[in-house]
Amino acid sequence: MGEYFEFIFGIHDNTLTWWQMSARAVGVFFAALFIIRIGNHRIFGKNSAFDIVLGIIYGSILSRAITGNAPFWPTIAAAFVLVMLHKLLASFAFHTDFGLGTFIKGRSKALVKDGELQKQAMEESSVTQNDLREAIRSAGSHVGTDRIKHAYLERSGKISVILKKDDEA
């Protein structure tokens, strides 16, 4: 059985055929899915730098297993270790208060306070007034920035907008 597996996946071959690479792609797909299920489901659901970095490295590592640029099993193991590291750091960030969560995931930044643009924060974050108007439209409104109670650049890079109530205008 082991010899059959080695032949199909080209485990000890210096060059892979198209069908061995295809078999590896299918195997890596299911291994990656399994690893993500063991890890943290939020890995690819969020867009914080913490999650994006993992996604890039994870894809890069697994591609090496498909193309044969690295040994198959050690590459799968490295992907597993990386996802477990992500899960461990996310857990530490959740359970600690000494700034690890902020370092790993970042922090939100106020762009508008009580209708007043926070120009320095906007400049530091490269957020324009057009970006704010887009966020207002995404929130389902067409009001001006003076009608914004608060707007934040979230850790995910999205802009969240809280509009003033009618009696606050």
PDB file of C-alpha atoms in Angstrom:
ATOM      1  CA  MET A   1       0.000   0.000   0.000  1.00  0.00           C
ATOM      2  CA  GLY A   2       2.847   2.378   0.876  1.00  0.00           C
ATOM      3  CA  GLU A   3       4.547   1.786  -2.466  1.00  0.00           C
ATOM      4  CA  TYR A   4       1.290   2.514  -4.277  1.00  0.00           C
ATOM      5  CA  PHE A   5       0.903   5.782  -2.334  1.00  0.00           C
ATOM      6  CA  GLU A   6       4.519   6.761  -3.061  1.00  0.00           C
ATOM      7  CA  PHE A   7       4.007   6.061  -6.769  1.00  0.00           C
ATOM      8  CA  ILE A   8       0.739   8.051  -7.014  1.00  0.00           C
ATOM      9  CA  PHE A   9       2.135  11.078  -5.164  1.00  0.00           C
ATOM     10  CA  GLY A  10       5.695  10.795  -6.513  1.00  0.00           C
ATOM     11  CA  ILE A  11       7.060  10.924  -2.983  1.00  0.00           C
ATOM     12  CA  HIS A  12      10.672  10.063  -3.852  1.00  0.00           C
ATOM     13  CA  ASP A  13      10.696  11.242  -7.464  1.00  0.00           C
ATOM     14  CA  ASN A  14      12.931  14.113  -8.554  1.00  0.00           C
ATOM     15  CA  THR A  15      10.391  15.228 -11.142  1.00  0.00           C
ATOM     16  CA  LEU A  16       6.622  14.884 -11.012  1.00  0.00           C
ATOM     17  CA  THR A  17       4.275  13.974 -13.804  1.00  0.00           C
ATOM     18  CA  TRP A  18       1.141  16.012 -14.403  1.00  0.00           C
ATOM     19  CA  TRP A  19      -0.998  13.356 -12.785  1.00  0.00           C
ATOM     20  CA  GLN A  20       1.271  13.054  -9.724  1.00  0.00           C
ATOM     21  CA  MET A  21       1.071  16.810  -9.248  1.00  0.00           C
ATOM     22  CA  SER A  22      -2.701  16.592  -9.691  1.00  0.00           C
ATOM     23  CA  ALA A  23      -2.902  13.811  -7.110  1.00  0.00           C
ATOM     24  CA  ARG A  24      -0.796  15.923  -4.755  1.00  0.00           C
ATOM     25  CA  ALA A  25      -3.127  18.888  -5.327  1.00  0.00           C
ATOM     26  CA  VAL A  26      -6.128  16.791  -4.335  1.00  0.00           C
ATOM     27  CA  GLY A  27      -4.272  15.382  -1.319  1.00  0.00           C
ATOM     28  CA  VAL A  28      -3.077  18.822  -0.226  1.00  0.00           C
ATOM     29  CA  PHE A  29      -6.587  20.229  -0.646  1.00  0.00           C
ATOM     30  CA  PHE A  30      -8.049  17.691   1.779  1.00  0.00           C
ATOM     31  CA  ALA A  31      -5.082  17.946   4.154  1.00  0.00           C
ATOM     32  CA  ALA A  32      -5.389  21.760   4.177  1.00  0.00           C
ATOM     33  CA  LEU A  33      -9.125  21.541   4.814  1.00  0.00           C
ATOM     34  CA  PHE A  34      -8.540  19.103   7.671  1.00  0.00           C
ATOM     35  CA  ILE A  35      -5.821  21.315   9.180  1.00  0.00           C
ATOM     36  CA  ILE A  36      -8.020  24.423   9.005  1.00  0.00           C
ATOM     37  CA  ARG A  37     -10.874  22.525  10.695  1.00  0.00           C
ATOM     38  CA  ILE A  38      -8.541  21.520  13.518  1.00  0.00           C
ATOM     39  CA  GLY A  39      -7.210  25.064  13.745  1.00  0.00           C
ATOM     40  CA  ASN A  40      -9.245  28.193  14.035  1.00  0.00           C
ATOM     41  CA  HIS A  41     -12.181  28.741  11.674  1.00  0.00           C
ATOM     42  CA  ARG A  42     -11.634  32.480  11.701  1.00  0.00           C
ATOM     43  CA  ILE A  43      -8.297  32.255   9.877  1.00  0.00           C
ATOM     44  CA  PHE A  44      -9.709  33.138   6.490  1.00  0.00           C
ATOM     45  CA  GLY A  45     -12.836  34.890   7.680  1.00  0.00           C
ATOM     46  CA  LYS A  46     -11.067  37.964   9.022  1.00  0.00           C
ATOM     47  CA  ASN A  47      -8.737  40.379   7.356  1.00  0.00           C
ATOM     48  CA  SER A  48      -6.452  41.461  10.158  1.00  0.00           C
ATOM     49  CA  ALA A  49      -2.725  41.463   9.393  1.00  0.00           C
ATOM     50  CA  PHE A  50      -2.445  38.472  11.725  1.00  0.00           C
ATOM     51  CA  ASP A  51      -4.818  36.430   9.551  1.00  0.00           C
ATOM     52  CA  ILE A  52      -3.525  37.685   6.197  1.00  0.00           C
ATOM     53  CA  VAL A  53       0.077  36.798   7.036  1.00  0.00           C
ATOM     54  CA  LEU A  54      -0.989  33.285   7.970  1.00  0.00           C
ATOM     55  CA  GLY A  55      -2.985  32.925   4.751  1.00  0.00           C
ATOM     56  CA  ILE A  56      -0.046  33.963   2.588  1.00  0.00           C
ATOM     57  CA  ILE A  57       2.471  31.730   4.330  1.00  0.00           C
ATOM     58  CA  TYR A  58       0.024  28.817   4.529  1.00  0.00           C
ATOM     59  CA  GLY A  59      -0.644  28.963   0.803  1.00  0.00           C
ATOM     60  CA  SER A  60       3.034  29.284   0.021  1.00  0.00           C
ATOM     61  CA  ILE A  61       3.977  26.292   2.155  1.00  0.00           C
ATOM     62  CA  LEU A  62       1.235  24.085   0.736  1.00  0.00           C
ATOM     63  CA  SER A  63       2.066  25.024  -2.845  1.00  0.00           C
ATOM     64  CA  ARG A  64       5.522  23.577  -2.293  1.00  0.00           C
ATOM     65  CA  ALA A  65       3.943  20.225  -1.380  1.00  0.00           C
ATOM     66  CA  ILE A  66       1.943  20.268  -4.620  1.00  0.00           C
ATOM     67  CA  THR A  67       4.823  21.188  -6.926  1.00  0.00           C
ATOM     68  CA  GLY A  68       7.369  18.952  -5.230  1.00  0.00           C
ATOM     69  CA  ASN A  69       9.700  21.831  -4.309  1.00  0.00           C
ATOM     70  CA  ALA A  70       9.774  20.480  -0.759  1.00  0.00           C
ATOM     71  CA  PRO A  71       9.226  17.016   0.717  1.00  0.00           C
ATOM     72  CA  PHE A  72       5.513  16.178   0.921  1.00  0.00           C
ATOM     73  CA  TRP A  73       5.022  15.094   4.550  1.00  0.00           C
ATOM     74  CA  PRO A  74       7.328  17.653   6.213  1.00  0.00           C
ATOM     75  CA  THR A  75       5.549  20.385   4.239  1.00  0.00           C
ATOM     76  CA  ILE A  76       2.129  19.209   5.425  1.00  0.00           C
ATOM     77  CA  ALA A  77       3.521  19.078   8.967  1.00  0.00           C
ATOM     78  CA  ALA A  78       4.863  22.647   8.651  1.00  0.00           C
ATOM     79  CA  ALA A  79       1.419  23.854   7.523  1.00  0.00           C
ATOM     80  CA  PHE A  80      -0.147  22.128  10.527  1.00  0.00           C
ATOM     81  CA  VAL A  81       2.377  23.713  12.917  1.00  0.00           C
ATOM     82  CA  LEU A  82       1.702  27.133  11.404  1.00  0.00           C
ATOM     83  CA  VAL A  83      -2.062  26.821  11.908  1.00  0.00           C
ATOM     84  CA  MET A  84      -1.554  25.606  15.478  1.00  0.00           C
ATOM     85  CA  LEU A  85       0.739  28.592  16.124  1.00  0.00           C
ATOM     86  CA  HIS A  86      -2.022  30.883  14.833  1.00  0.00           C
ATOM     87  CA  LYS A  87      -4.524  29.206  17.141  1.00  0.00           C
ATOM     88  CA  LEU A  88      -2.155  29.450  20.113  1.00  0.00           C
ATOM     89  CA  LEU A  89      -1.363  33.142  19.535  1.00  0.00           C
ATOM     90  CA  ALA A  90      -5.056  33.949  19.066  1.00  0.00           C
ATOM     91  CA  SER A  91      -5.792  32.199  22.356  1.00  0.00           C
ATOM     92  CA  PHE A  92      -3.010  34.128  24.132  1.00  0.00           C
ATOM     93  CA  ALA A  93      -4.319  37.373  22.658  1.00  0.00           C
ATOM     94  CA  PHE A  94      -7.790  36.571  23.956  1.00  0.00           C
ATOM     95  CA  HIS A  95      -6.689  35.570  27.462  1.00  0.00           C
ATOM     96  CA  THR A  96      -4.014  38.190  28.172  1.00  0.00           C
ATOM     97  CA  ASP A  97      -4.169  41.898  28.856  1.00  0.00           C
ATOM     98  CA  PHE A  98      -0.553  42.961  28.376  1.00  0.00           C
ATOM     99  CA  GLY A  99      -0.862  44.149  24.771  1.00  0.00           C
ATOM    100  CA  LEU A 100      -0.270  40.930  22.870  1.00  0.00           C
ATOM    101  CA  GLY A 101      -3.712  41.131  21.267  1.00  0.00           C
ATOM    102  CA  THR A 102      -3.081  44.676  20.101  1.00  0.00           C
ATOM    103  CA  PHE A 103       0.328  43.726  18.736  1.00  0.00           C
ATOM    104  CA  ILE A 104      -1.000  40.690  16.868  1.00  0.00           C
ATOM    105  CA  LYS A 105      -4.333  41.994  15.683  1.00  0.00           C
ATOM    106  CA  GLY A 106      -3.869  45.770  15.752  1.00  0.00           C
ATOM    107  CA  ARG A 107      -6.350  48.321  17.051  1.00  0.00           C
ATOM    108  CA  SER A 108      -9.117  50.399  15.597  1.00  0.00           C
ATOM    109  CA  LYS A 109      -8.511  54.070  14.888  1.00  0.00           C
ATOM    110  CA  ALA A 110     -11.094  56.860  15.203  1.00  0.00           C
ATOM    111  CA  LEU A 111     -11.497  58.717  11.902  1.00  0.00           C
ATOM    112  CA  VAL A 112     -14.528  60.839  12.849  1.00  0.00           C
ATOM    113  CA  LYS A 113     -15.625  61.998  16.301  1.00  0.00           C
ATOM    114  CA  ASP A 114     -18.984  63.755  16.633  1.00  0.00           C
ATOM    115  CA  GLY A 115     -18.975  64.821  12.992  1.00  0.00           C
ATOM    116  CA  GLU A 116     -15.401  66.151  13.097  1.00  0.00           C
ATOM    117  CA  LEU A 117     -12.856  64.557  10.782  1.00  0.00           C
ATOM    118  CA  GLN A 118      -9.753  63.359  12.570  1.00  0.00           C
ATOM    119  CA  LYS A 119      -7.422  64.462   9.798  1.00  0.00           C
ATOM    120  CA  GLN A 120      -4.211  63.235  11.405  1.00  0.00           C
ATOM    121  CA  ALA A 121      -5.638  59.750  11.954  1.00  0.00           C
ATOM    122  CA  MET A 122      -7.001  59.756   8.410  1.00  0.00           C
ATOM    123  CA  GLU A 123      -3.622  60.775   7.001  1.00  0.00           C
ATOM    124  CA  GLU A 124      -1.741  58.188   9.084  1.00  0.00           C
ATOM    125  CA  SER A 125      -4.148  55.516   7.811  1.00  0.00           C
ATOM    126  CA  SER A 126      -4.259  56.805   4.214  1.00  0.00           C
ATOM    127  CA  VAL A 127      -8.049  57.147   4.431  1.00  0.00           C
ATOM    128  CA  THR A 128      -9.612  59.859   2.276  1.00  0.00           C
ATOM    129  CA  GLN A 129     -12.972  61.584   2.549  1.00  0.00           C
ATOM    130  CA  ASN A 130     -14.005  59.540  -0.496  1.00  0.00           C
ATOM    131  CA  ASP A 131     -13.252  56.386   1.524  1.00  0.00           C
ATOM    132  CA  LEU A 132     -15.514  57.698   4.290  1.00  0.00           C
ATOM    133  CA  ARG A 133     -18.306  58.470   1.827  1.00  0.00           C
ATOM    134  CA  GLU A 134     -18.006  54.934   0.458  1.00  0.00           C
ATOM    135  CA  ALA A 135     -18.315  53.527   3.993  1.00  0.00           C
ATOM    136  CA  ILE A 136     -21.415  55.662   4.571  1.00  0.00           C
ATOM    137  CA  ARG A 137     -22.979  54.296   1.381  1.00  0.00           C
ATOM    138  CA  SER A 138     -22.030  50.756   2.427  1.00  0.00           C
ATOM    139  CA  ALA A 139     -23.857  51.394   5.702  1.00  0.00           C
ATOM    140  CA  GLY A 140     -26.966  52.177   3.635  1.00  0.00           C
ATOM    141  CA  SER A 141     -27.001  55.957   3.903  1.00  0.00           C
ATOM    142  CA  HIS A 142     -26.175  58.992   1.815  1.00  0.00           C
ATOM    143  CA  VAL A 143     -25.583  61.607   4.522  1.00  0.00           C
ATOM    144  CA  GLY A 144     -22.602  63.934   4.764  1.00  0.00           C
ATOM    145  CA  THR A 145     -19.694  63.433   7.120  1.00  0.00           C
ATOM    146  CA  ASP A 146     -21.243  66.004   9.494  1.00  0.00           C
ATOM    147  CA  ARG A 147     -23.977  63.425  10.247  1.00  0.00           C
ATOM    148  CA  ILE A 148     -21.412  60.838  11.405  1.00  0.00           C
ATOM    149  CA  LYS A 149     -21.268  60.365  15.151  1.00  0.00           C
ATOM    150  CA  HIS A 150     -18.235  58.080  14.950  1.00  0.00           C
ATOM    151  CA  ALA A 151     -16.273  56.364  12.212  1.00  0.00           C
ATOM    152  CA  TYR A 152     -13.471  53.910  12.831  1.00  0.00           C
ATOM    153  CA  LEU A 153     -10.865  52.209  10.729  1.00  0.00           C
ATOM    154  CA  GLU A 154     -11.221  48.706  12.123  1.00  0.00           C
ATOM    155  CA  ARG A 155      -8.446  46.175  12.587  1.00  0.00           C
ATOM    156  CA  SER A 156      -9.684  44.390   9.488  1.00  0.00           C
ATOM    157  CA  GLY A 157      -9.130  47.524   7.379  1.00  0.00           C
ATOM    158  CA  LYS A 158     -12.852  48.176   6.979  1.00  0.00           C
ATOM    159  CA  ILE A 159     -14.417  51.466   7.980  1.00  0.00           C
ATOM    160  CA  SER A 160     -17.372  51.270  10.336  1.00  0.00           C
ATOM    161  CA  VAL A 161     -19.735  54.219  10.597  1.00  0.00           C
ATOM    162  CA  ILE A 162     -22.154  55.152  13.384  1.00  0.00           C
ATOM    163  CA  LEU A 163     -24.575  57.860  12.294  1.00  0.00           C
ATOM    164  CA  LYS A 164     -26.012  60.505  14.597  1.00  0.00           C
ATOM    165  CA  LYS A 165     -29.621  60.059  15.633  1.00  0.00           C
ATOM    166  CA  ASP A 166     -32.115  62.613  14.334  1.00  0.00           C
ATOM    167  CA  ASP A 167     -32.201  64.425  17.686  1.00  0.00           C
ATOM    168  CA  GLU A 168     -28.375  64.668  17.722  1.00  0.00           C
ATOM    169  CA  ALA A 169     -28.107  66.421  14.355  1.00  0.00           C
TER     170      ALA A 169
END
